[in-house]
Short mmCIF file of C-alpha atoms in Angstrom, two decimals:
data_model
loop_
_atom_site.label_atom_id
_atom_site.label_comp_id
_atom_site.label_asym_id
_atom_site.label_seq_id
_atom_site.Cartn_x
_atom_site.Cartn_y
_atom_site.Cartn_z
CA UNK A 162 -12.59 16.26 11.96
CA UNK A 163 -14.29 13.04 12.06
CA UNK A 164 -15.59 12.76 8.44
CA UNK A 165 -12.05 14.22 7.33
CA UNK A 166 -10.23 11.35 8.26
CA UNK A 167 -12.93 9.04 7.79
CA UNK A 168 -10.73 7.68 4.60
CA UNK A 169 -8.16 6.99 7.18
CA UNK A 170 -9.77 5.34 9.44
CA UNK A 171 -10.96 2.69 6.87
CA UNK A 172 -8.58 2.72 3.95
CA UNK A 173 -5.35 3.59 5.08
CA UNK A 174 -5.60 4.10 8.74
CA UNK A 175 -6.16 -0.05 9.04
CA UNK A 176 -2.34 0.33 9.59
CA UNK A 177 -2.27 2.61 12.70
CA UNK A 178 -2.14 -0.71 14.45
CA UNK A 179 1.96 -0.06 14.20
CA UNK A 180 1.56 2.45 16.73
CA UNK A 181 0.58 -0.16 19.07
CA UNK A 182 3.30 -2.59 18.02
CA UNK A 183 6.16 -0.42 18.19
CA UNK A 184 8.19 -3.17 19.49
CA UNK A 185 7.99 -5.64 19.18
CA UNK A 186 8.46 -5.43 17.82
CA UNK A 187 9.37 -5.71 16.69
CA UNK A 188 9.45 -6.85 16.43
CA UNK A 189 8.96 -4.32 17.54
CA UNK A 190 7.52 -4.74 19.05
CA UNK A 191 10.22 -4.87 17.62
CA UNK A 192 10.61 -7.34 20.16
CA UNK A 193 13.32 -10.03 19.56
CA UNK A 194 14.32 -12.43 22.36
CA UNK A 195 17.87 -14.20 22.49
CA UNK A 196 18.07 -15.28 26.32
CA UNK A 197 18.06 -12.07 28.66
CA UNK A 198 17.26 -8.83 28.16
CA UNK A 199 20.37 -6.88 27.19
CA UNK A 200 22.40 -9.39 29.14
CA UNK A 201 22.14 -11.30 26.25
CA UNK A 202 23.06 -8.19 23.20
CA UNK A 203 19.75 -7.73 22.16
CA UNK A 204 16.42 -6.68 24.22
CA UNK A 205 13.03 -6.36 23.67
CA UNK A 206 13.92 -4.24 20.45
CA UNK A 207 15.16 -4.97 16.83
CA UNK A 208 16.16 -1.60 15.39
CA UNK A 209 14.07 -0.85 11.92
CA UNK A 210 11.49 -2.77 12.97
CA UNK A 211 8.81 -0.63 15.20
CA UNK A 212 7.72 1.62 11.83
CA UNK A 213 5.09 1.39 9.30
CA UNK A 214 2.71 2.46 7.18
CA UNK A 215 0.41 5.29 8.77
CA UNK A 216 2.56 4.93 12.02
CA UNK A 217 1.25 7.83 14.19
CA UNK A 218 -2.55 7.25 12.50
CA UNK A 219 -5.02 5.63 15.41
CA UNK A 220 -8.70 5.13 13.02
CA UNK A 221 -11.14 7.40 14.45
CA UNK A 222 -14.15 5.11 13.90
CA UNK A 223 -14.44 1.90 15.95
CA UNK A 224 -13.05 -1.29 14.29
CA UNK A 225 -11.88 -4.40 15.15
CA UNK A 226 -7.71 -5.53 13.99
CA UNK A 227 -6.65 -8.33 13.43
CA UNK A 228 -2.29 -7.92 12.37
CA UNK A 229 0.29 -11.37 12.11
CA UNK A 230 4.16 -10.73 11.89
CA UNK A 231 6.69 -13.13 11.64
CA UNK A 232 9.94 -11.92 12.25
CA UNK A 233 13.41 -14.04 11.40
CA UNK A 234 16.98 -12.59 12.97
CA UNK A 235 20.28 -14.38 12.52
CA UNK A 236 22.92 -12.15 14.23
CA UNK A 237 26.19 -12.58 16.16
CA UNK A 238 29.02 -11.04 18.44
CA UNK A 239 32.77 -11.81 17.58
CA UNK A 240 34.57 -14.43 19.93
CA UNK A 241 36.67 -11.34 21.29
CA UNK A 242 33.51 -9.59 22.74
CA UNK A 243 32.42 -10.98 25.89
CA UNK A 244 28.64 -11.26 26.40
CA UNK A 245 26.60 -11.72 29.46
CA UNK A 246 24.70 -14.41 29.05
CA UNK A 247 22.98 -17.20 31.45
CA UNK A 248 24.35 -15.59 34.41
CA UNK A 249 27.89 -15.53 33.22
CA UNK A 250 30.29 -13.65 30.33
CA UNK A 251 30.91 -16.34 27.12
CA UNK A 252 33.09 -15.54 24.59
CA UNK A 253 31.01 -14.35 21.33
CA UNK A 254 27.92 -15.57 20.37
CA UNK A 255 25.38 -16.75 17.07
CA UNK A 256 21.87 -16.36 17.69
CA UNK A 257 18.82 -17.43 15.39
CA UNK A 258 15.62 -15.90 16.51
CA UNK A 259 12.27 -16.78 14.79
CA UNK A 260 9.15 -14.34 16.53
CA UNK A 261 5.30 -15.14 15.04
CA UNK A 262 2.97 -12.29 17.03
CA UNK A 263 -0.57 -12.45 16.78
CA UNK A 264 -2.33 -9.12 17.36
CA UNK A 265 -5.78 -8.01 18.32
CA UNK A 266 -6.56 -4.49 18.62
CA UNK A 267 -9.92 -2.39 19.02
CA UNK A 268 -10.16 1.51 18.34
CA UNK A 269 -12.65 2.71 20.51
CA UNK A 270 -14.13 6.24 18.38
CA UNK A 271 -12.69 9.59 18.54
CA UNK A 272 -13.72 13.19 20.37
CA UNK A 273 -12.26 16.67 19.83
CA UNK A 274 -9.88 15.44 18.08
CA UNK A 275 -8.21 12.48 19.43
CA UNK A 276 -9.03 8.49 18.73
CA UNK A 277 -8.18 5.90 20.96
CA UNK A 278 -7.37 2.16 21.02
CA UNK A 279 -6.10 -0.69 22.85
CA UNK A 280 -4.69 -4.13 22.00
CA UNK A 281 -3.03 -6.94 23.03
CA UNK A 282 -0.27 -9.44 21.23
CA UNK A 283 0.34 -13.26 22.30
CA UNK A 284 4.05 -13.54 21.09
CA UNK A 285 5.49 -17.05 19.89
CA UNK A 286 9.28 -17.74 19.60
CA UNK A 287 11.80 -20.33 18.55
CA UNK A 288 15.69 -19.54 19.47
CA UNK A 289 19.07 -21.29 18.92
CA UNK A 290 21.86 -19.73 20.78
CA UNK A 291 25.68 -21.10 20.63
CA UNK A 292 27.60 -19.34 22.66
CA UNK A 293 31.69 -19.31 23.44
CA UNK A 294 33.72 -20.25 26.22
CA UNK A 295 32.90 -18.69 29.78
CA UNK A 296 34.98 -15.83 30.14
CA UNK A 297 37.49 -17.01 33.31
CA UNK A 298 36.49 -20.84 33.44
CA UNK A 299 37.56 -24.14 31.88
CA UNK A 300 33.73 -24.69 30.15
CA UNK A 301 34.07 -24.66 26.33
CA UNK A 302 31.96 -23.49 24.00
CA UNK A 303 28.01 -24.37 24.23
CA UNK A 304 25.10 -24.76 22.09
CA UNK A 305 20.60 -24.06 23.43
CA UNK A 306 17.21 -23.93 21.58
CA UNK A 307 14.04 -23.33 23.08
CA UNK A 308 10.85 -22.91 21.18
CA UNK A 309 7.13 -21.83 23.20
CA UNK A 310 5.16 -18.88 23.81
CA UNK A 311 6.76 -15.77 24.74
CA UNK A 312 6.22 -12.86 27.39
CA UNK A 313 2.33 -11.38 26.79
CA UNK A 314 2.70 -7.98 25.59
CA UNK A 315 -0.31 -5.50 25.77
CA UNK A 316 -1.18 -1.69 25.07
CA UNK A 317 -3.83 -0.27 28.06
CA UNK A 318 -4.44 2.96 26.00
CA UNK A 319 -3.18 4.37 22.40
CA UNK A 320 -4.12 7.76 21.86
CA UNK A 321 -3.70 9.27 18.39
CA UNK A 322 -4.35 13.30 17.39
CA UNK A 323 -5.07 13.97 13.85
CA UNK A 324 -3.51 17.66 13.38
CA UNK A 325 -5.03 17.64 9.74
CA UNK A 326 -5.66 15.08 6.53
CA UNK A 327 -1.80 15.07 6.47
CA UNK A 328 -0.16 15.13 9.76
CA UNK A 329 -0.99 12.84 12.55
CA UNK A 330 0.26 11.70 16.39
CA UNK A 331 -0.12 8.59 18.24
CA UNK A 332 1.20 8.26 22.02
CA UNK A 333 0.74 4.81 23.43
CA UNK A 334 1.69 2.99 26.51
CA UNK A 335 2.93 -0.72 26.27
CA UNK A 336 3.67 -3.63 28.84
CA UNK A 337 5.81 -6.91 28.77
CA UNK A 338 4.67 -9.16 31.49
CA UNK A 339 7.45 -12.25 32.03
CA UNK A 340 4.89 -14.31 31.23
CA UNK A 341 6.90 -16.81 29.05
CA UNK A 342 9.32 -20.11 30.50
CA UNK A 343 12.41 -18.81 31.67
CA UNK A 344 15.59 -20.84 33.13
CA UNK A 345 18.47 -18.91 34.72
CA UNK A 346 21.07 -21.36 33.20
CA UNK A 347 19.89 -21.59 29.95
CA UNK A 348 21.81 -19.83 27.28
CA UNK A 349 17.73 -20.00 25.27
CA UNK A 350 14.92 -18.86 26.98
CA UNK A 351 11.40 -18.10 25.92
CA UNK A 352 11.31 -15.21 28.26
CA UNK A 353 13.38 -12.54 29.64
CA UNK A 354 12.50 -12.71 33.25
CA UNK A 355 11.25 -8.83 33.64
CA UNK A 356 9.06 -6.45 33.24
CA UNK A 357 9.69 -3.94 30.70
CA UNK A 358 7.58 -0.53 30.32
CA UNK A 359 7.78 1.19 27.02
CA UNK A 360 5.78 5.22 26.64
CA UNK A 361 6.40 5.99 22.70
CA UNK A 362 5.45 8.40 20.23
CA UNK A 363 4.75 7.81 16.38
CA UNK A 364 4.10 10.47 13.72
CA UNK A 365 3.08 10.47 10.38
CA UNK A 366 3.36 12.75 7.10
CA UNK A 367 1.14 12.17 4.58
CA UNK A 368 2.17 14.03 0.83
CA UNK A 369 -0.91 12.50 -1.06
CA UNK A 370 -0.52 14.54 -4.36
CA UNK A 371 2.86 12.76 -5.04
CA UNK A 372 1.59 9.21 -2.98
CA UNK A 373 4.70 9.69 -0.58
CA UNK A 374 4.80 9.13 3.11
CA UNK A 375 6.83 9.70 5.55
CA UNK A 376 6.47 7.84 9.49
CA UNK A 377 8.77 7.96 12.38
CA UNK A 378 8.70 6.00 15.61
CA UNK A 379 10.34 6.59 18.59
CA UNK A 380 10.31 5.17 22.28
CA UNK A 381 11.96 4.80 25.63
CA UNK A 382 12.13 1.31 27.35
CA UNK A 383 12.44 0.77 30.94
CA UNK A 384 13.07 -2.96 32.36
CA UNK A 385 13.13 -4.00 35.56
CA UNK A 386 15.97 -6.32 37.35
CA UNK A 387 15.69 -9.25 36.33
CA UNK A 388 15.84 -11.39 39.49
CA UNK A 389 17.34 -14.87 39.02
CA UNK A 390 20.49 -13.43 37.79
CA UNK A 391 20.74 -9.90 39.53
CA UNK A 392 21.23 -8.34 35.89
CA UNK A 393 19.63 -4.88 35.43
CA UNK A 394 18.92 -3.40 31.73
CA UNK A 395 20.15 0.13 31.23
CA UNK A 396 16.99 2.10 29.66
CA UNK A 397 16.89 2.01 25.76
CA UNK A 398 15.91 4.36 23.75
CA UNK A 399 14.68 3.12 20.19
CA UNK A 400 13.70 5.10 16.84
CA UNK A 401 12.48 4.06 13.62
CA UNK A 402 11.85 6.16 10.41
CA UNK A 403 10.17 5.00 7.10
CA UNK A 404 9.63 7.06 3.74
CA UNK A 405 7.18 5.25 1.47
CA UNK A 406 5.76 5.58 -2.19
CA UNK A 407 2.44 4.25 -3.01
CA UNK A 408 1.27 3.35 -6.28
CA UNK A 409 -2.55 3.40 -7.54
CA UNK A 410 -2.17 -0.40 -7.70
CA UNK A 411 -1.95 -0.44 -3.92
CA UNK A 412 1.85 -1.27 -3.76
CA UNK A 413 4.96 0.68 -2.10
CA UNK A 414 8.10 0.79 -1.63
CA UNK A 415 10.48 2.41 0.73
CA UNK A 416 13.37 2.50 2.97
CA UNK A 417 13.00 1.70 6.32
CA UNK A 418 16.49 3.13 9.05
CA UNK A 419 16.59 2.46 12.74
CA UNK A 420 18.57 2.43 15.49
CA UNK A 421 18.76 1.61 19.06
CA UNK A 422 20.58 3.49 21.91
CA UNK A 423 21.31 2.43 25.21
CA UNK A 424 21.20 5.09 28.21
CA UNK A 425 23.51 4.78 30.64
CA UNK A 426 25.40 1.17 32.02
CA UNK A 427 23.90 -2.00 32.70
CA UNK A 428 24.07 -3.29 36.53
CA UNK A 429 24.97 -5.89 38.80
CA UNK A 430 27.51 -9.04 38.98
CA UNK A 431 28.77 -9.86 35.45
CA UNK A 432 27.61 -6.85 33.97
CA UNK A 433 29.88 -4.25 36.47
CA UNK A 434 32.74 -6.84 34.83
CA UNK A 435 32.06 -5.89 31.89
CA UNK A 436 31.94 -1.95 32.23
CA UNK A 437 27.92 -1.91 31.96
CA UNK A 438 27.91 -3.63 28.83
CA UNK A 439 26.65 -0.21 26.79
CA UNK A 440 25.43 -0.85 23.27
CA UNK A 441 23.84 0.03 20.34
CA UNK A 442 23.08 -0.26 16.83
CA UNK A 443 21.65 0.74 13.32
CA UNK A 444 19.98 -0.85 10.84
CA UNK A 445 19.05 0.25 7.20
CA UNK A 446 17.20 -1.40 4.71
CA UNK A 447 14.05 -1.94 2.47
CA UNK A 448 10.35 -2.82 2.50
CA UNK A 449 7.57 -3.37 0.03
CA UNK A 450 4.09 -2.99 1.37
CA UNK A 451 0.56 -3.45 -0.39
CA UNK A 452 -2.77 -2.68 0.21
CA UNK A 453 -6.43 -3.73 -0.81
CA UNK A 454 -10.03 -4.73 0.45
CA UNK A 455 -11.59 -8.13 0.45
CA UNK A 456 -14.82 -8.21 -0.34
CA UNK A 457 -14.64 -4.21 -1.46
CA UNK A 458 -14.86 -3.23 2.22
CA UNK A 459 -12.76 -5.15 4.42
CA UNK A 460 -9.40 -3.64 4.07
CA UNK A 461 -5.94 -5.89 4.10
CA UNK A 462 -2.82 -4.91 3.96
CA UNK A 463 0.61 -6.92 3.89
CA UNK A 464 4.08 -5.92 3.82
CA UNK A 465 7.83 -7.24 3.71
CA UNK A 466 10.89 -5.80 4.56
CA UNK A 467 14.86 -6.32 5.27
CA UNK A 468 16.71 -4.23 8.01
CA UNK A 469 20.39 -5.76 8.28
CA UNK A 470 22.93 -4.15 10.74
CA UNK A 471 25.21 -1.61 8.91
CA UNK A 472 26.72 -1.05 12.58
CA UNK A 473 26.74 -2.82 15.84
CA UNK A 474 28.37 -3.04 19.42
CA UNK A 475 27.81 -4.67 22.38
CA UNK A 476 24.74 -6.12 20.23
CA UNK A 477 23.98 -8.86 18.18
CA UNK A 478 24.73 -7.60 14.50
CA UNK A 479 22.58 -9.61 11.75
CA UNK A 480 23.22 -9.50 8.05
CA UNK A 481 19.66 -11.56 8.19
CA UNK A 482 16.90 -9.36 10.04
CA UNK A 483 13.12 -9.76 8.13
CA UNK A 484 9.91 -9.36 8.65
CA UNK A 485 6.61 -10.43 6.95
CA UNK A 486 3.16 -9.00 8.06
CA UNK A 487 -0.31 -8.89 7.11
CA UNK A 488 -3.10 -7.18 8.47
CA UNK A 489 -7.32 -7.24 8.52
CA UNK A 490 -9.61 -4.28 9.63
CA UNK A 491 -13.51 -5.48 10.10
#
């Protein structure tokens, strides 16, 4: 199994990194911060964002990663939604969201079967919220930005099965730590204030004789209560697929869907006033990738794509949502 996949692990499986980043960003992960968690419409998750290239493939020899994203959102709720946000409900609200994430990741070798890996992502964000009126007071409508580094986020273990040349499997397990600045009254914060757990699964389909692929991402997110405002997140469940066709210049182009899901109601003070605040969304769009090797053995590989909302509620719905990333294997 090892020297089958041995062209994955250094041509095409430099982008198994995705497996790890399923969030962020993410943005994944996947990964987009307005104020709160989904007291503010959004989360840790931006849907259409988690997939990529060779998703569910983690490279069975040991390399070193090296992956940047940038990741730009301009999205909004209607003044006739009410949003819980700095510890109360506004009226509406616009938020601009730009998230850089700087990823290092280390595959550790594969046995029977399986490879493994591990990485961790310093996040950087700058956010401008305006938000309406308080729901029940006099306060009128209000404008934040905040701009520093974000919660840490880190994978302990990725482990990826290789079924054959063409069908692969990557299970991870990823952590936010509140790591980042937060402020209970601010309507922008560079953190969320809680811990969220995320187990996910990614799978890939390779179809080499007509340079197609096909990736899918999908993953559960748990948060804990986020203590300075009493606000619990409702779990979220989050999936991503891609189809891709690759060229024998390097480039591809696809079409990227996702959506996010929310399971169950949201808890405590403002969010029992507002029913539990249940959302979700979808997102559909394209993306352009392309691969190569500097020097003739290091491979890179960069990619762009656009996922705007097609539908929305209780979320922030963006006719803007892109992200730009670019990857090194040594």
């Amino acid at each position: 199994m090892q020297c089958v996949l041995s062209e994955f692990g250094t041509r095409r499986g430099l982008t198994a990194r995705r497996s790890v980043l399923a969030l962020m960003l993410a943005a994944s992960s996947a990964c987009i911060p307005v104020a709160h968690a989904t007291e503010s419409a959004l989360g840790r998750p931006v849907a259409g964002m988690s997939v990529g290239p060779s998703a569910g493939i983690v490279p069975p020899e040991p390399m070193t990663i090296v992956n940047f994203e940038n990741i730009y959102l301009d999205g909004s709720i209607g003044a006739n939604r009410s949003v819980p946000i700095a510890g109360t409900a506004t009226a509406g609200v616009d938020a601009k969201i730009d998230f850089t994430l700087a990823t290092l990741m280390r595959s550790w070798g594969s046995t029977g079967g399986w490879s493994f890996a591990s990485a961790i992502t310093l996040p950087y964000v700058w956010t401008d919220v305006k938000a309406g009126a308080s729901v029940g007071r006099l306060n009128g409508a209000r404008s934040d930005s905040a701009a520093n580094l974000f919660d840490l986020y880190f994978t302990p273990i990725v482990a990826g099965y290789h079924f054959s040349r063409t069908d692969h499997i990557a299970l991870s397990f990823n952590v936010w730590a509140p790591t980042g600045r937060y402020d209970p009254n601010a309507l922008a914060n560079t953190s969320l204030n809680n811990w969220t757990f995320v187990p996910q699964v990614a799978y890939t389909k390779l179809v080499p004789q007509y340079g197609l692929e096909f990736d899918a991402v999908a993953g559960l997110q748990f948060y804990t209560r986020n203590q300075a405002t009493e606000y619990q997140n409702a779990p979220l469940f989050t999936l991503d697929l891609m189809g891709l066709k690759k060229f024998a210049n390097g480039v591809g182009a696809g079409l990227v869907m996702g959506t996010v899901q929310q399971l169950g109601k949201d808890s405590g003070p403002v969010a029992d006033r507002l029913d539990g605040f249940v959302g979700h969304d979808f997102s559909l769009g394209p993306i352009v990738t392309y691969d190569t090797k500097v020097g003739g053995k290091h491979p890179v590989s960069a990619s762009l794509r656009w996922v705007p909302s097609i539908a929305s509620t209780n979320r922030l719905k963006s006719t803007n949502s892109f992200m730009a990333s670019a990857t090194l294997a040594f």
